[in-house]
Structure formats: structure tokens, C-alpha cells
mmCIF file of C-alpha atoms in Angstrom:
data_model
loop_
_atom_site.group_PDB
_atom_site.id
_atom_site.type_symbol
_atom_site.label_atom_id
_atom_site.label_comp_id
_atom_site.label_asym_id
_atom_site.label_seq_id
_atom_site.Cartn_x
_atom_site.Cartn_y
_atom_site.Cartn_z
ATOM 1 C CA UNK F 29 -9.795 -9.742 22.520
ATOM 2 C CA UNK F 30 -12.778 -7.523 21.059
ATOM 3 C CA UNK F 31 -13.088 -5.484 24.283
ATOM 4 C CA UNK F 32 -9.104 -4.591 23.700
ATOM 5 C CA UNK F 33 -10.045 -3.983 20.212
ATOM 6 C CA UNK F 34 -12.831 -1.369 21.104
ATOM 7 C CA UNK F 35 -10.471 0.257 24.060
ATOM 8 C CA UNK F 36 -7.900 0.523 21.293
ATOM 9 C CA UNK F 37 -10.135 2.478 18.962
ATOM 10 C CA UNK F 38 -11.678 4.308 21.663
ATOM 11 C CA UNK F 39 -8.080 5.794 22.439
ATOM 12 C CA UNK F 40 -7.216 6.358 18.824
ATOM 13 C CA UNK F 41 -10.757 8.082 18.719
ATOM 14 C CA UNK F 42 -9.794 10.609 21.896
ATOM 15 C CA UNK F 43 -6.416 11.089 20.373
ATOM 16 C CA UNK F 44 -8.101 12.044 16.937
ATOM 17 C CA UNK F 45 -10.351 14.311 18.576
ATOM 18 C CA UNK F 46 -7.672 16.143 20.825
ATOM 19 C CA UNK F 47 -5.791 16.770 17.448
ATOM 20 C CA UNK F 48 -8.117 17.460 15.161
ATOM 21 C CA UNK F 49 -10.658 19.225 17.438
ATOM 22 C CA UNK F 50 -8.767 22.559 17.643
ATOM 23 C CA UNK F 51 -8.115 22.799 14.187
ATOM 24 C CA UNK F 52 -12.093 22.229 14.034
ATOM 25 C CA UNK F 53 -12.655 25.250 16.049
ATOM 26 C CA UNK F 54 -10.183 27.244 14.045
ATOM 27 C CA UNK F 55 -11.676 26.790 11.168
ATOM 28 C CA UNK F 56 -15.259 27.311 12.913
ATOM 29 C CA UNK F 57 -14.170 30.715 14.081
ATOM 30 C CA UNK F 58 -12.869 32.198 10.498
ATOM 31 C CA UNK F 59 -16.148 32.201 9.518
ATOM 32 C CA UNK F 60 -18.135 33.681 12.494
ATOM 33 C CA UNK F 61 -19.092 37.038 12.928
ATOM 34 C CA UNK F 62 -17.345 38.216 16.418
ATOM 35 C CA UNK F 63 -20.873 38.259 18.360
ATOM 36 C CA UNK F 64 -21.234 34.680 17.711
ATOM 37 C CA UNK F 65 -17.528 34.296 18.553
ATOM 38 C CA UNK F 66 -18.005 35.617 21.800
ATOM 39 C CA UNK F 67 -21.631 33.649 22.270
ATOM 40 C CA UNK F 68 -20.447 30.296 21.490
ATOM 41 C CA UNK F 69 -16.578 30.084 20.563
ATOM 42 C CA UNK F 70 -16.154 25.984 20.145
ATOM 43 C CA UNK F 71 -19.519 25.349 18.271
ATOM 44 C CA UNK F 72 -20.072 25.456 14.762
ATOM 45 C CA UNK F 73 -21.210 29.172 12.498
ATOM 46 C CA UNK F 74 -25.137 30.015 12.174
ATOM 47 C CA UNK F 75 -23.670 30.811 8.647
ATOM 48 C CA UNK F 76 -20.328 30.852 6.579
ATOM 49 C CA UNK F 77 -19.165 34.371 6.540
ATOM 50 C CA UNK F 78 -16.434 34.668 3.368
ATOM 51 C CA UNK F 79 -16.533 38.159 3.886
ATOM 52 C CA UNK F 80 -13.681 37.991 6.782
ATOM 53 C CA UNK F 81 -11.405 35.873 4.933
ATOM 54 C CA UNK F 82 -11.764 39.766 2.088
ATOM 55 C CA UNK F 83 -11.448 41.340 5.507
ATOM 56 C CA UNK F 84 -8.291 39.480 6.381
ATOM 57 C CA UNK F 85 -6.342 39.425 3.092
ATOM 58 C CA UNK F 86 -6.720 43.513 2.565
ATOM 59 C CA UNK F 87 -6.419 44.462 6.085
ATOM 60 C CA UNK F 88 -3.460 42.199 6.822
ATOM 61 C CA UNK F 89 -1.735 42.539 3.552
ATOM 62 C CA UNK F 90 -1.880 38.684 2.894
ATOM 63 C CA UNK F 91 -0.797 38.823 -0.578
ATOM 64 C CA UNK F 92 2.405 40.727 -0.061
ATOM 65 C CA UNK F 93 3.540 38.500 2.974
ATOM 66 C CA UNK F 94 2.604 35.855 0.819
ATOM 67 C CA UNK F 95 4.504 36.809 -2.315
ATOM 68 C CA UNK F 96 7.580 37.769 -0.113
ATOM 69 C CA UNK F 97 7.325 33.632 1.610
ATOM 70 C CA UNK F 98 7.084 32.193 -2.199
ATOM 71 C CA UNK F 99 10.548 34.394 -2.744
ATOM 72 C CA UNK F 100 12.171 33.091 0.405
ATOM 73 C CA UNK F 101 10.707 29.225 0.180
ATOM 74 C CA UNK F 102 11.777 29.030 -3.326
ATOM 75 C CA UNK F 103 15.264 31.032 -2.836
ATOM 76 C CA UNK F 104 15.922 28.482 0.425
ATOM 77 C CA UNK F 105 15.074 25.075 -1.118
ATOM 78 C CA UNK F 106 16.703 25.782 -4.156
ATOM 79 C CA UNK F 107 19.869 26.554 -2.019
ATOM 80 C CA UNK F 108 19.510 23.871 0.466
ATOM 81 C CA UNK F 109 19.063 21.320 -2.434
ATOM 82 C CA UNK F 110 22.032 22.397 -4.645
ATOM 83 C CA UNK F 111 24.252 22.545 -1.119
ATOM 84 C CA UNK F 112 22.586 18.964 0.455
ATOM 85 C CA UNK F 113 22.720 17.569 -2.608
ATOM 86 C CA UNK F 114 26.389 18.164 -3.737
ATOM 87 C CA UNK F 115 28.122 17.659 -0.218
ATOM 88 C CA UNK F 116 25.485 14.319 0.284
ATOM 89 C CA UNK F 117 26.637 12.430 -2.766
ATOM 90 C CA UNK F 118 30.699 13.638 -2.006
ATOM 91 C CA UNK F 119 30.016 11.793 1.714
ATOM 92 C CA UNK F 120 28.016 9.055 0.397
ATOM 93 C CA UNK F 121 29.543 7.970 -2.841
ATOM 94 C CA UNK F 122 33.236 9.241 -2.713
ATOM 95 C CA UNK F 123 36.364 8.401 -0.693
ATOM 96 C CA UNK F 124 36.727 11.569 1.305
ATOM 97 C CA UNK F 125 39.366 11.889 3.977
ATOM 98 C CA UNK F 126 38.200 13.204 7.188
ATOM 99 C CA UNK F 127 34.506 11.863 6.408
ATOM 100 C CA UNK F 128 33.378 10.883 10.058
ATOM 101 C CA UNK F 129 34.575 14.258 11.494
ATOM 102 C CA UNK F 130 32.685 15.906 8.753
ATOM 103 C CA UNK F 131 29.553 13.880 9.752
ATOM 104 C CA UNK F 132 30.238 14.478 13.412
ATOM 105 C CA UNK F 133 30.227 18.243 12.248
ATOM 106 C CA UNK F 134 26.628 18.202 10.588
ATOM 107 C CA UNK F 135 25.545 16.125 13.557
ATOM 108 C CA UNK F 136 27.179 18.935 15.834
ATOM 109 C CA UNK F 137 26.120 21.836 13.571
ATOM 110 C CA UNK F 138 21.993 20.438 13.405
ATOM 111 C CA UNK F 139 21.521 20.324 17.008
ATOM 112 C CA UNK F 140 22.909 23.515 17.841
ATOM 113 C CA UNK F 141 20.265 26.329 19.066
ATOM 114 C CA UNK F 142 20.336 29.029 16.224
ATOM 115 C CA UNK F 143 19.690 32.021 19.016
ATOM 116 C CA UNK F 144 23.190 31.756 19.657
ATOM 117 C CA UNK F 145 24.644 32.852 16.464
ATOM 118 C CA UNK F 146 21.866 36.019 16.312
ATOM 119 C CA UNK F 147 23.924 38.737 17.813
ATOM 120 C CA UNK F 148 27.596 37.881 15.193
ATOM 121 C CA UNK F 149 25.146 37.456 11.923
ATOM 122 C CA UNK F 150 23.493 40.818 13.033
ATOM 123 C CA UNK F 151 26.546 42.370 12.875
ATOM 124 C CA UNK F 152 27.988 41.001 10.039
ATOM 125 C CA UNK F 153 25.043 40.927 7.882
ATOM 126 C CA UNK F 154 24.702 44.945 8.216
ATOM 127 C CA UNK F 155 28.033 45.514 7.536
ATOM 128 C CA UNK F 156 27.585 43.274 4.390
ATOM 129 C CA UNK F 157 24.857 45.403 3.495
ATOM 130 C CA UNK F 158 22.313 42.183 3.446
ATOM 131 C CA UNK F 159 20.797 43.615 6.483
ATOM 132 C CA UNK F 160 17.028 43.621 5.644
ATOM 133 C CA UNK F 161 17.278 41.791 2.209
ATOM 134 C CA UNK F 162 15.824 38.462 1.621
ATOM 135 C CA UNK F 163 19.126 37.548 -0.494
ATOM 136 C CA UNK F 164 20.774 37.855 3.151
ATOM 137 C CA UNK F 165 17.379 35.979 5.011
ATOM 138 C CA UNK F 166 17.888 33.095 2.307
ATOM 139 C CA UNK F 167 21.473 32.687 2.875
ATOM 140 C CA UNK F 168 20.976 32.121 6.514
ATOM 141 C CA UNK F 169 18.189 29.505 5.505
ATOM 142 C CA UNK F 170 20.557 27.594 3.368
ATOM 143 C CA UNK F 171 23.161 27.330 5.974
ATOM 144 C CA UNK F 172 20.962 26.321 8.743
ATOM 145 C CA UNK F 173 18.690 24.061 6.794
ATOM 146 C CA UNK F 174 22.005 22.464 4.667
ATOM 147 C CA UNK F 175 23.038 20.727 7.493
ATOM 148 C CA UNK F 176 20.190 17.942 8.377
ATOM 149 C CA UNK F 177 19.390 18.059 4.604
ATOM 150 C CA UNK F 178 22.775 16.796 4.077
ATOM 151 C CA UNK F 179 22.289 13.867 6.170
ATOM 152 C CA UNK F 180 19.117 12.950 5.413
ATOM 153 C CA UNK F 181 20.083 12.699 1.521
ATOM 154 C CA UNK F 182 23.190 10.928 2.128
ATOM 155 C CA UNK F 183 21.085 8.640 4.644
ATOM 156 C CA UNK F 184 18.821 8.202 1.250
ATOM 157 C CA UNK F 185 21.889 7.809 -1.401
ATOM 158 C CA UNK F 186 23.646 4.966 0.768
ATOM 159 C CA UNK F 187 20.210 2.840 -0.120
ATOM 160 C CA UNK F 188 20.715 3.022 -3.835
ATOM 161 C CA UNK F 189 22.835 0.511 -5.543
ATOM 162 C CA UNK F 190 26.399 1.893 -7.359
ATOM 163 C CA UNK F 191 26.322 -0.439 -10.389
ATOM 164 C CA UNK F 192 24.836 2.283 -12.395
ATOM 165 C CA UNK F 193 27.269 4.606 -11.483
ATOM 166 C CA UNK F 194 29.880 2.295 -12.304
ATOM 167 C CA UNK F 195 28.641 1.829 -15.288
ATOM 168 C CA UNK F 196 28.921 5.606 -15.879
ATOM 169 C CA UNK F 197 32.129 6.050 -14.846
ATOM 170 C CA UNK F 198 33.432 3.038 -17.514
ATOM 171 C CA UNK F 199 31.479 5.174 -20.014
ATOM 172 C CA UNK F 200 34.118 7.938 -19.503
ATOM 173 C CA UNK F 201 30.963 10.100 -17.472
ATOM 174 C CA UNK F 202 32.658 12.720 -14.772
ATOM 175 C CA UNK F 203 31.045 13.063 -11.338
ATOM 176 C CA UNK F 204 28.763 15.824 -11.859
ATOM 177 C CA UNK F 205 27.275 13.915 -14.750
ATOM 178 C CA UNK F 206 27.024 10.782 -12.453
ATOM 179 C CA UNK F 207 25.070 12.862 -9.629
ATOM 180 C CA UNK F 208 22.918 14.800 -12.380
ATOM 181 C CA UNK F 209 22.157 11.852 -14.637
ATOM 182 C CA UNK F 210 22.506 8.933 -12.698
ATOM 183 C CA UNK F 211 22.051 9.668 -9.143
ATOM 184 C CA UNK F 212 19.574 12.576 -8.877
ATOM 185 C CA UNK F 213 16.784 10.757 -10.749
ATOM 186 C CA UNK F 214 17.185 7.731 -8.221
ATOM 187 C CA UNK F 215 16.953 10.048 -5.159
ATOM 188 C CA UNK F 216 14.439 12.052 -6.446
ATOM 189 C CA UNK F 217 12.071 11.059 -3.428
ATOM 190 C CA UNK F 218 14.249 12.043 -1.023
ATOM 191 C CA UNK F 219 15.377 15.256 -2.622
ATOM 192 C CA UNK F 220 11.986 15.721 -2.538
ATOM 193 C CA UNK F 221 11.824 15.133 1.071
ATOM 194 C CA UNK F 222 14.437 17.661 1.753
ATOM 195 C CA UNK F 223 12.614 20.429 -0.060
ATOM 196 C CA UNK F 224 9.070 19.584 1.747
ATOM 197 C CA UNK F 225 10.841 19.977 4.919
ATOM 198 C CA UNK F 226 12.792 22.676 3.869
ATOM 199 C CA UNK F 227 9.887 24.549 2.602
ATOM 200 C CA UNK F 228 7.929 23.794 5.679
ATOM 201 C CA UNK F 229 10.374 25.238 7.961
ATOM 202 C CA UNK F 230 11.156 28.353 5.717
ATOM 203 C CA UNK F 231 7.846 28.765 5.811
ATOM 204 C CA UNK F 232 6.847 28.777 9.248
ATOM 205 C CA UNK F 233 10.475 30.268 10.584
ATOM 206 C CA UNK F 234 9.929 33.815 12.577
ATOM 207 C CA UNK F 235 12.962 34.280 14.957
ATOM 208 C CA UNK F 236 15.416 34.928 11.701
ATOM 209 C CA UNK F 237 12.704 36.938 9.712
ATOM 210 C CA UNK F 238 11.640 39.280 12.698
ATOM 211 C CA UNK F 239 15.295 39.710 13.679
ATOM 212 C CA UNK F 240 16.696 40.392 9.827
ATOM 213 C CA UNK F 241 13.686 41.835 8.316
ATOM 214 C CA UNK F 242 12.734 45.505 9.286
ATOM 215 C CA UNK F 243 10.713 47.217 6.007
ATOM 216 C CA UNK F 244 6.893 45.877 5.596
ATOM 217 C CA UNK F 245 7.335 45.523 2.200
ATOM 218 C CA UNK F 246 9.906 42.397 2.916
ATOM 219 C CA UNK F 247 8.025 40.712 5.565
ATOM 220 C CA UNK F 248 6.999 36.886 5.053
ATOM 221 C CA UNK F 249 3.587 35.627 5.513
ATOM 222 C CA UNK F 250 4.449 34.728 9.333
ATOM 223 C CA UNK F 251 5.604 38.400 10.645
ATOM 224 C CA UNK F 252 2.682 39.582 8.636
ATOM 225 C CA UNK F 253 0.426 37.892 10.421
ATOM 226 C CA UNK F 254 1.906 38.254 14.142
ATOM 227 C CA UNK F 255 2.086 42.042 13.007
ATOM 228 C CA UNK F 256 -1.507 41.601 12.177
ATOM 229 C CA UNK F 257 -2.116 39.721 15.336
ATOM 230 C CA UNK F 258 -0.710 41.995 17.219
ATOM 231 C CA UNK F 259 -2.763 45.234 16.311
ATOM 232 C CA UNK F 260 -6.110 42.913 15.696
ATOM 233 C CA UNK F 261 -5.760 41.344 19.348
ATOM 234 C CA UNK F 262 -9.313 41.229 20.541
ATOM 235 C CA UNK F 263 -10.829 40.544 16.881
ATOM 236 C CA UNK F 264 -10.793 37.049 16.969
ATOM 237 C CA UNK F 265 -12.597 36.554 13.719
ATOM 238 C CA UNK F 266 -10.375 38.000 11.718
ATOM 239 C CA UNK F 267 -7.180 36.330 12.951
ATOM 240 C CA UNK F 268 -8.637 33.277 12.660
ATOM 241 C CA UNK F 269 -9.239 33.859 8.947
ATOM 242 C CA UNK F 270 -5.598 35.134 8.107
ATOM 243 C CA UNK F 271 -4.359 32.302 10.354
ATOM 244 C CA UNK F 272 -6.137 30.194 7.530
ATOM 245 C CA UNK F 273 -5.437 31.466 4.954
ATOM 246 C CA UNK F 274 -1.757 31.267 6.289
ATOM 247 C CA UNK F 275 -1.969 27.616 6.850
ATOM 248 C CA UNK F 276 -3.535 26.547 3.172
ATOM 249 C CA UNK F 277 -0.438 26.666 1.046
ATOM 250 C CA UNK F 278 1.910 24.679 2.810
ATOM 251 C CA UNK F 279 -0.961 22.304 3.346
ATOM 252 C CA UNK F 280 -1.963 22.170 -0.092
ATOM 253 C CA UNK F 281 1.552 21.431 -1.076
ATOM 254 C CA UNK F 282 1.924 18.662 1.867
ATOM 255 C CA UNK F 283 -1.138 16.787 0.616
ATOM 256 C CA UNK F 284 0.225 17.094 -3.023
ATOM 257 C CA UNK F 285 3.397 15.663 -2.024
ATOM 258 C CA UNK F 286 2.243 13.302 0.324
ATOM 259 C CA UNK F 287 2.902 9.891 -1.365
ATOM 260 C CA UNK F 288 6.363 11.456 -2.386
ATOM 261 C CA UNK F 289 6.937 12.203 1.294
ATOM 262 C CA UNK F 290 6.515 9.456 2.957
ATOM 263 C CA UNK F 291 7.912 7.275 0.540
ATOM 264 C CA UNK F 292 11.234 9.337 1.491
ATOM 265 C CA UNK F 293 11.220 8.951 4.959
ATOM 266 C CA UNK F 294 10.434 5.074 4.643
ATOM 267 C CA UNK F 295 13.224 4.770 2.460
ATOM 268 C CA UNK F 296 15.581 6.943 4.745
ATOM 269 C CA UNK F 297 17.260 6.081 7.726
ATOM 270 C CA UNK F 298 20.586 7.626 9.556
ATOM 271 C CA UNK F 299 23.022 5.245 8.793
ATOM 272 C CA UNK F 300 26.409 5.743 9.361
#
């Protein structure tokens, strides 16, 4: 029994390490100068150079791409919320006709590859004259996030009890009242789910922001640092510092929301 015990933790041990240990050499690198990258690239700096994470932010324009991300994370969760929210509770709570083809439809509509739809939105979006706008980048993030937000929050609402919504509805309370009142402040954990996601996967989405994005000054963080990439190939120093300082906000705000996170996802399950 002990010697399964210690071959247990000896695996969970090697798995740590083959997860963690890049990121430790990631991190390692950012603050190198690039002799001492090229000397020793896995072990740790002689001395923590902040200087390249100054070097990073000016030379690949960290701020704006990072200004431009806030924009399209806030403009896309907001969206995807309102959207997920609205249709979730109409699936979940009401008597809709045509319900399981609906659901078959966000099933359908989730799992689809988004390359294929590239080549019509191109051409619609610059005859729409949202062609290089993040108005036009958000609305494509709302549509293609709304659908796996919806069932995920409906997943979520069919675990809450309806006696409080009942009791609402004898009050003389209309249905908008119900889901702003009643309903939202029971599903705030997984509304708060959906918007961690959400804002995960705005954040770290390239195909749609490289494809409708042209002008520098609308680039997100992630073009602006495979732009950056790009020109800076061979100076591995400084990548590794914007690659940082790329990764710290959306990892700040995943440890913040942690508890709220998981309790979400425990509490959410695809039920039909």
C-alpha cells in the first residue's frame, strides 16, 4: 500500500514538473540578458533584469495592444452575457416550442470549425463598413462565444429551484423582472463562469483578430505580440518578457475568480 502511495506521488510529481517546468523556464528567460540566454537557456538568471520587461512594453507597444484587448474582452462578455443569459433562462425556465431543435442547434452551432465562415464574414463585414473596427471584431465574439455560453447557463439555471420564481410571478412580477431579480442573483456563479471563459478566449483568440483587424492602432494584445515576435525572432529575451507580461492579466483575473469558477463548473452539468 505505501509503495503505491509513493509511485502515485512520484507520477503526480513528473506530471507537475512537465507542466510547470516550461512555464519555469519562461519566466527564467524574461529576465536574462540574451548572452546568458544563449549560455544556459533552462537554468535560472545570474540576476533579475527588469529592464527587458521596459524594453518589451515600449518596443512592442504593450499598452496599446493591451488597452485595445480590455475594449474587446469587455465589449464580448458583456455581449455574450446579455445574449447567454436571455436565450438560457427562455430554454430553461419557459415553455418554448421547438426547444430540442433549438438545443440541437447550439450543440450543432458550438462544434462547428469557425475557419469556415472566414471568407462570407470577410465579405460582408467590409461591405458593412465594420471591416477593421472592433464594434465588428466584438460582434463576431458574441455570436461565436453565445452559443456554448448558452448551454452552459441553462445547464446552471435547470439546478436552481422555481419556487422563487413562482412566487414572483403570483406577485404580479413580468419575466424580465424574474430573470433580473430573481434568477440572475442565483446564477451569479455561473454567469460568472461564462464571462471567465469568455474573457479567456477573447483574450487569447488570433485567427478573427489577424483576419478582421488591419490598422496597428486596433490590434489586441495577441497580434501585438506575434507582430512583435515576428520582427524580434532571434531576441529571445525580449519575447519572453512581452510573452509575460501578456500572460499576467488573464492570470491575475483567473486566480481572483478562482473560487467563483470552480464553484460554477461543479455546479454545472449538460443536462438535457
Amino acid at each position: 500500500m505505501r509503495s503505491r502511495l509513493t509511485i502515485g506521488w512520484l507520477v503526480l510529481g513528473l506530471l507537475l514538473a512537465f507542466a510547470i517546468g516550461p512555464v519555469i523556464v519562461f519566466v527564467f528567460a524574461a529576465f536574462k540578458t540574451q548572452a546568458e540566454l544563449a549560455e544556459d537557456p533552462l537554468g535560472p538568471p545570474s540576476q533579475l533584469l527588469w529592464s527587458n520587461f521596459a524594453d518589451a512594453w515600449t518596443q512592442a507597444a504593450m499598452g496599446r495592444g493591451l488597452l485595445n484587448s480590455l475594449i474587446l474582452v469587455s465589449g464580448t462578455v458583456l455581449g455574450t452575457v446579455v445574449v447567454a443569459g436571455l436565450a438560457a433562462y427562455a430554454m430553461a425556465r419557459l415553455q418554448l416550442r421547438g426547444g430540442g431543435v433549438v438545443l440541437s442547434y447550439l450543440l450543432i452551432s458550438s462544434s462547428l470549425p469557425m475557419q469556415m465562415f472566414l471568407v462570407p464574414l470577410f465579405y460582408i463585414w467590409t461591405r458593412a463598413g465594420l471591416y477593421d473596427t472592433h464594434l465588428g471584431l466584438v460582434i463576431i465574439y458574441v455570436a461565436v462565444f453565445s452559443p456554448f455560453a448558452t448551454l452552459l447557463l441553462r445547464a446552471f439555471l435547470l439546478t436552481l429551484p422555481r419556487e422563487l420564481e413562482e412566487a414572483a410571478r403570483m406577485d404580479g412580477a413580468g419575466e424580465l423582472r424574474i430573470a433580473a431579480r430573481v434568477v440572475l442573483p442565483n446564477a451569479l456563479p455561473g454567469v460568472l463562469t461564462v464571462a471567465l471563459v469568455t474573457a479567456l478566449s477573447t483574450y487569447n483568440e488570433f485567427l478573427f483578430a489577424v483576419t478582421f483587424l488591419q490598422s496597428d492602432a486596433a490590434m489586441p494584445v495577441s497580434t501585438t505580440f506575434f507582430a512583435f515576435q515576428q520582427s524580434y525572432v532571434q531576441n529571445g529575451v525580449l519575447n519572453a518578457a512581452a510573452g509575460l507580461i501578456m500572460l499576467l492579466p488573464m492570470l491575475v483575473l483567473f486566480v481572483t475568480l478562482q473560487r467563483r469558477f470552480t464553484e460554477g463548473l461543479a455546479n454545472t452539468g449538460m443536462s438535457a
